[in-house]
Every structure is written in C-alpha cells, then in structure tokens.
C-alpha cells in the first residue's frame, strides 16, 4: 500500500509539466517522468494496486473482527498527553494495542486515501465513452483530488516525523517486520492484555535460555 501510494504521488506530480521544467527526466532511471503517457500508465497501475490493497486490508480485518485501530472516544486528549510526555518528559498515559495518535493518524490517512480513490475513479470514468461530466463538477473533482495529494504528502511527513521522538523509534523496525519488542509492549501498551500476555511469555522464554 505504501509503495503504491508513493508511485501515485510521483506519477501524479509528473503528469504536471514539472519533470522537463526542472530536468527531473535527465536524472538516472527517470527519463520516463517527462512522458505524460508513461506517467499516466504508472499512475493507473499504482491506483489498481492501491485499491486492491485497501480493499484487502478492510476485508481482512473486518473478517477477523480487528477494530483496535479505529479511533475511540477521548483519543484527542490522550494524544495530547502522550505528545506532551514525549516533548516535556514524564509518564505517558497507558495505551492499548495502538497509541491514541496512531488511531487518529489511521483515520486521517484512511479518509484521504478514500478521497483520492473516489475522485480518481471519477476522473477515470470521464474518459470512458458515453460518460459525461459537467465542466464545473469535473473542476471540483480535480481540485479535491489535488487537495488529497497535498494532504497525503503532509500525512506521510507527519507520520515519519513521529520517529524524531525517541519513544517512537522502536516502531521503525515494526514498519518492516510487523513486530515490536516485548519490553516496548510491557512499558507502553500495558492496557493491551493479549499483547502483554504474549510479551511476558516471550520474556520468560528468553530468561530460561
């Protein structure tokens, strides 16, 4: 999903007259960036994989009844307390499987991706024979799509900026492995009963070796 999103951002930007203007197409492996038709194909391929993985993500977690990532009441205040503790020092409020700001970030990025997918599909359908969309409606669709591009870029920057704080750095490896350290879970996610049980069990096994 991340790779398809990055490909969509790049190919979407390259469809504007930017690559040739700033000689991006002169860089190694980026000669295609100056060709609108190639960048459009890359955009369509990226869109296909994004829609597929978003649909799979929703179906997979819905079937398993895994809704821990969805925002909960009070996440705004709890997020402020967590950020305050990271910046000024002190103890964070105990968290469940996900930190409150992670749940809010999930909602933000999810809604932006949904905006991009819907507006992107409308823009694509406009190219089909027999489909007519008024110029004023298409203008707003294109504007919302461009707004989604800006928002997803800011969302990614904000997501990565979280690793500036030392407390979040153990999560960097989790982006690639899907796992976090047992000590991290026991320290920061004490309200996650299943995770703490498995983390404690892992530590006991480690101590017996």
mmCIF file of N, CA, C and O in Angstrom, residues 45-97:
data_model
loop_
_atom_site.group_PDB
_atom_site.id
_atom_site.type_symbol
_atom_site.label_atom_id
_atom_site.label_comp_id
_atom_site.label_asym_id
_atom_site.label_seq_id
_atom_site.Cartn_x
_atom_site.Cartn_y
_atom_site.Cartn_z
ATOM 1 N N UNK A 45 -1.515 1.962 -12.870
ATOM 2 C CA UNK A 45 -1.044 0.721 -12.239
ATOM 3 C C UNK A 45 -0.975 0.902 -10.723
ATOM 4 O O UNK A 45 -1.408 0.032 -9.961
ATOM 5 N N UNK A 46 -0.430 2.033 -10.279
ATOM 6 C CA UNK A 46 -0.372 2.316 -8.849
ATOM 7 C C UNK A 46 -1.758 2.384 -8.233
ATOM 8 O O UNK A 46 -1.986 1.901 -7.120
ATOM 9 N N UNK A 47 -2.711 2.985 -8.964
ATOM 10 C CA UNK A 47 -4.083 3.098 -8.471
ATOM 11 C C UNK A 47 -4.727 1.724 -8.333
ATOM 12 O O UNK A 47 -5.452 1.452 -7.361
ATOM 13 N N UNK A 48 -4.458 0.844 -9.292
ATOM 14 C CA UNK A 48 -5.012 -0.520 -9.231
ATOM 15 C C UNK A 48 -4.543 -1.228 -7.965
ATOM 16 O O UNK A 48 -5.350 -1.823 -7.234
ATOM 17 N N UNK A 49 -3.241 -1.180 -7.715
ATOM 18 C CA UNK A 49 -2.702 -1.869 -6.536
ATOM 19 C C UNK A 49 -3.166 -1.206 -5.238
ATOM 20 O O UNK A 49 -3.437 -1.892 -4.246
ATOM 21 N N UNK A 50 -3.284 0.122 -5.225
ATOM 22 C CA UNK A 50 -3.760 0.801 -4.023
ATOM 23 C C UNK A 50 -5.185 0.369 -3.696
ATOM 24 O O UNK A 50 -5.492 0.021 -2.547
ATOM 25 N N UNK A 51 -6.063 0.387 -4.696
ATOM 26 C CA UNK A 51 -7.457 -0.014 -4.468
ATOM 27 C C UNK A 51 -7.530 -1.467 -4.020
ATOM 28 O O UNK A 51 -8.287 -1.826 -3.107
ATOM 29 N N UNK A 52 -6.701 -2.320 -4.645
ATOM 30 C CA UNK A 52 -6.698 -3.742 -4.274
ATOM 31 C C UNK A 52 -6.281 -3.930 -2.820
ATOM 32 O O UNK A 52 -6.943 -4.644 -2.053
ATOM 33 N N UNK A 53 -5.192 -3.286 -2.423
ATOM 34 C CA UNK A 53 -4.682 -3.477 -1.065
ATOM 35 C C UNK A 53 -5.577 -2.810 -0.022
ATOM 36 O O UNK A 53 -5.710 -3.321 1.096
ATOM 37 N N UNK A 54 -6.192 -1.681 -0.350
ATOM 38 C CA UNK A 54 -7.136 -1.056 0.576
ATOM 39 C C UNK A 54 -8.338 -1.972 0.784
ATOM 40 O O UNK A 54 -8.795 -2.178 1.921
ATOM 41 N N UNK A 55 -8.849 -2.547 -0.305
ATOM 42 C CA UNK A 55 -9.993 -3.460 -0.206
ATOM 43 C C UNK A 55 -9.610 -4.705 0.587
ATOM 44 O O UNK A 55 -10.379 -5.176 1.440
ATOM 45 N N UNK A 56 -8.419 -5.229 0.313
ATOM 46 C CA UNK A 56 -7.954 -6.424 1.040
ATOM 47 C C UNK A 56 -7.770 -6.113 2.520
ATOM 48 O O UNK A 56 -8.140 -6.913 3.390
ATOM 49 N N UNK A 57 -7.201 -4.961 2.830
ATOM 50 C CA UNK A 57 -6.988 -4.542 4.221
ATOM 51 C C UNK A 57 -8.317 -4.479 4.965
ATOM 52 O O UNK A 57 -8.444 -5.017 6.077
ATOM 53 N N UNK A 58 -9.302 -3.834 4.367
ATOM 54 C CA UNK A 58 -10.613 -3.707 5.012
ATOM 55 C C UNK A 58 -11.276 -5.065 5.182
ATOM 56 O O UNK A 58 -11.820 -5.378 6.255
ATOM 57 N N UNK A 59 -11.229 -5.894 4.136
ATOM 58 C CA UNK A 59 -11.866 -7.214 4.192
ATOM 59 C C UNK A 59 -11.187 -8.103 5.232
ATOM 60 O O UNK A 59 -11.849 -8.757 6.043
ATOM 61 N N UNK A 60 -9.848 -8.095 5.233
ATOM 62 C CA UNK A 60 -9.072 -8.959 6.125
ATOM 63 C C UNK A 60 -9.384 -8.657 7.593
ATOM 64 O O UNK A 60 -9.685 -9.545 8.385
ATOM 65 N N UNK A 61 -9.339 -7.379 7.954
ATOM 66 C CA UNK A 61 -9.537 -7.024 9.356
ATOM 67 C C UNK A 61 -11.005 -7.073 9.757
ATOM 68 O O UNK A 61 -11.323 -7.332 10.928
ATOM 69 N N UNK A 62 -11.905 -6.841 8.802
ATOM 70 C CA UNK A 62 -13.327 -6.967 9.103
ATOM 71 C C UNK A 62 -13.685 -8.417 9.390
ATOM 72 O O UNK A 62 -14.416 -8.711 10.351
ATOM 73 N N UNK A 63 -13.181 -9.351 8.596
ATOM 74 C CA UNK A 63 -13.476 -10.757 8.791
ATOM 75 C C UNK A 63 -12.897 -11.277 10.101
ATOM 76 O O UNK A 63 -13.457 -12.164 10.746
ATOM 77 N N UNK A 64 -11.760 -10.713 10.527
ATOM 78 C CA UNK A 64 -11.134 -11.119 11.786
ATOM 79 C C UNK A 64 -11.636 -10.309 12.979
ATOM 80 O O UNK A 64 -11.189 -10.525 14.104
ATOM 81 N N UNK A 65 -12.551 -9.366 12.709
ATOM 82 C CA UNK A 65 -13.110 -8.503 13.756
ATOM 83 C C UNK A 65 -12.014 -7.754 14.502
ATOM 84 O O UNK A 65 -12.052 -7.635 15.732
ATOM 85 N N UNK A 66 -11.044 -7.245 13.766
ATOM 86 C CA UNK A 66 -9.946 -6.490 14.355
ATOM 87 C C UNK A 66 -10.190 -4.998 14.118
ATOM 88 O O UNK A 66 -9.906 -4.485 13.034
ATOM 89 N N UNK A 67 -10.713 -4.333 15.132
ATOM 90 C CA UNK A 67 -11.067 -2.926 15.009
ATOM 91 C C UNK A 67 -10.310 -2.049 16.010
ATOM 92 O O UNK A 67 -10.738 -0.946 16.329
ATOM 93 N N UNK A 68 -9.184 -2.572 16.530
ATOM 94 C CA UNK A 68 -8.436 -1.829 17.553
ATOM 95 C C UNK A 68 -7.869 -0.518 17.027
ATOM 96 O O UNK A 68 -7.604 0.394 17.815
ATOM 97 N N UNK A 69 -7.652 -0.435 15.712
ATOM 98 C CA UNK A 69 -7.019 0.747 15.125
ATOM 99 C C UNK A 69 -8.004 1.898 14.938
ATOM 100 O O UNK A 69 -7.594 3.043 14.710
ATOM 101 N N UNK A 70 -9.290 1.625 15.052
ATOM 102 C CA UNK A 70 -10.279 2.686 14.844
ATOM 103 C C UNK A 70 -10.275 3.651 16.030
ATOM 104 O O UNK A 70 -10.104 3.236 17.185
ATOM 105 N N UNK A 71 -10.453 4.955 15.764
ATOM 106 C CA UNK A 71 -10.433 5.957 16.844
ATOM 107 C C UNK A 71 -11.478 5.679 17.912
ATOM 108 O O UNK A 71 -12.550 5.146 17.637
ATOM 109 N N UNK A 72 -11.125 6.065 19.148
ATOM 110 C CA UNK A 72 -12.023 5.891 20.284
ATOM 111 C C UNK A 72 -12.249 7.224 20.969
ATOM 112 O O UNK A 72 -11.498 8.183 20.775
ATOM 113 N N UNK A 73 -13.282 7.271 21.772
ATOM 114 C CA UNK A 73 -13.610 8.488 22.495
ATOM 115 C C UNK A 73 -12.452 8.883 23.416
ATOM 116 O O UNK A 73 -11.902 8.041 24.128
ATOM 117 N N UNK A 74 -12.090 10.142 23.358
ATOM 118 C CA UNK A 74 -11.022 10.636 24.212
ATOM 119 C C UNK A 74 -9.643 10.560 23.601
ATOM 120 O O UNK A 74 -8.651 10.929 24.241
ATOM 121 N N UNK A 75 -9.533 10.081 22.346
ATOM 122 C CA UNK A 75 -8.218 9.947 21.711
ATOM 123 C C UNK A 75 -7.530 11.298 21.527
ATOM 124 O O UNK A 75 -6.300 11.379 21.553
ATOM 125 N N UNK A 76 -8.304 12.352 21.323
ATOM 126 C CA UNK A 76 -7.705 13.670 21.137
ATOM 127 C C UNK A 76 -6.950 14.126 22.374
ATOM 128 O O UNK A 76 -5.790 14.542 22.295
ATOM 129 N N UNK A 77 -7.593 14.014 23.529
ATOM 130 C CA UNK A 77 -6.961 14.424 24.793
ATOM 131 C C UNK A 77 -5.796 13.504 25.128
ATOM 132 O O UNK A 77 -4.715 13.959 25.549
ATOM 133 N N UNK A 78 -5.984 12.193 24.933
ATOM 134 C CA UNK A 78 -4.913 11.243 25.231
ATOM 135 C C UNK A 78 -3.705 11.467 24.323
ATOM 136 O O UNK A 78 -2.560 11.326 24.764
ATOM 137 N N UNK A 79 -3.964 11.809 23.063
ATOM 138 C CA UNK A 79 -2.859 12.084 22.140
ATOM 139 C C UNK A 79 -2.041 13.276 22.630
ATOM 140 O O UNK A 79 -0.803 13.261 22.581
ATOM 141 N N UNK A 80 -2.738 14.309 23.095
ATOM 142 C CA UNK A 80 -2.056 15.491 23.630
ATOM 143 C C UNK A 80 -1.194 15.117 24.832
ATOM 144 O O UNK A 80 -0.057 15.577 24.962
ATOM 145 N N UNK A 81 -1.701 14.246 25.703
ATOM 146 C CA UNK A 81 -0.949 13.843 26.880
ATOM 147 C C UNK A 81 0.283 13.024 26.505
ATOM 148 O O UNK A 81 1.350 13.171 27.111
ATOM 149 N N UNK A 82 0.155 12.165 25.482
ATOM 150 C CA UNK A 82 1.288 11.364 25.032
ATOM 151 C C UNK A 82 2.359 12.261 24.418
ATOM 152 O O UNK A 82 3.552 12.132 24.729
ATOM 153 N N UNK A 83 1.940 13.170 23.537
ATOM 154 C CA UNK A 83 2.896 14.087 22.900
ATOM 155 C C UNK A 83 3.561 14.978 23.946
ATOM 156 O O UNK A 83 4.772 15.230 23.902
ATOM 157 N N UNK A 84 2.777 15.450 24.899
ATOM 158 C CA UNK A 84 3.307 16.296 25.967
ATOM 159 C C UNK A 84 4.377 15.553 26.760
ATOM 160 O O UNK A 84 5.430 16.114 27.106
ATOM 161 N N UNK A 85 4.120 14.278 27.054
ATOM 162 C CA UNK A 85 5.092 13.473 27.798
ATOM 163 C C UNK A 85 6.370 13.256 26.996
ATOM 164 O O UNK A 85 7.473 13.266 27.552
ATOM 165 N N UNK A 86 6.241 13.067 25.682
ATOM 166 C CA UNK A 86 7.422 12.851 24.846
ATOM 167 C C UNK A 86 8.265 14.114 24.729
ATOM 168 O O UNK A 86 9.497 14.051 24.671
ATOM 169 N N UNK A 87 7.603 15.267 24.679
ATOM 170 C CA UNK A 87 8.317 16.534 24.496
ATOM 171 C C UNK A 87 8.897 17.052 25.807
ATOM 172 O O UNK A 87 10.069 17.442 25.879
ATOM 173 N N UNK A 88 8.085 17.038 26.861
ATOM 174 C CA UNK A 88 8.494 17.643 28.133
ATOM 175 C C UNK A 88 9.021 16.626 29.139
ATOM 176 O O UNK A 88 9.549 16.999 30.185
ATOM 177 N N UNK A 89 8.870 15.344 28.835
ATOM 178 C CA UNK A 89 9.261 14.319 29.782
ATOM 179 C C UNK A 89 8.092 13.958 30.683
ATOM 180 O O UNK A 89 7.060 14.621 30.708
ATOM 181 N N UNK A 90 8.253 12.903 31.428
ATOM 182 C CA UNK A 90 7.169 12.449 32.292
ATOM 183 C C UNK A 90 6.568 11.156 31.775
ATOM 184 O O UNK A 90 7.003 10.599 30.758
ATOM 185 N N UNK A 91 5.583 10.684 32.497
ATOM 186 C CA UNK A 91 4.962 9.409 32.160
ATOM 187 C C UNK A 91 3.796 9.603 31.193
ATOM 188 O O UNK A 91 2.991 10.524 31.355
ATOM 189 N N UNK A 92 3.720 8.712 30.219
ATOM 190 C CA UNK A 92 2.598 8.715 29.291
ATOM 191 C C UNK A 92 1.415 7.990 29.919
ATOM 192 O O UNK A 92 1.595 7.106 30.761
ATOM 193 N N UNK A 93 0.202 8.322 29.517
ATOM 194 C CA UNK A 93 -0.947 7.519 29.959
ATOM 195 C C UNK A 93 -0.846 6.130 29.339
ATOM 196 O O UNK A 93 -0.356 5.979 28.217
ATOM 197 N N UNK A 94 -1.256 5.078 30.031
ATOM 198 C CA UNK A 94 -1.169 3.722 29.474
ATOM 199 C C UNK A 94 -2.004 3.593 28.215
ATOM 200 O O UNK A 94 -3.064 4.206 28.095
ATOM 201 N N UNK A 95 -1.531 2.799 27.276
ATOM 202 C CA UNK A 95 -2.212 2.653 25.986
ATOM 203 C C UNK A 95 -2.601 1.202 25.738
ATOM 204 O O UNK A 95 -2.059 0.275 26.356
ATOM 205 N N UNK A 96 -3.532 1.038 24.814
ATOM 206 C CA UNK A 96 -3.946 -0.295 24.388
ATOM 207 C C UNK A 96 -3.014 -0.762 23.264
ATOM 208 O O UNK A 96 -1.842 -0.423 23.266
ATOM 209 N N UNK A 97 -3.531 -1.524 22.315
ATOM 210 C CA UNK A 97 -2.675 -2.053 21.246
ATOM 211 C C UNK A 97 -2.071 -0.932 20.416
ATOM 212 O O UNK A 97 -0.934 -1.039 19.937
#
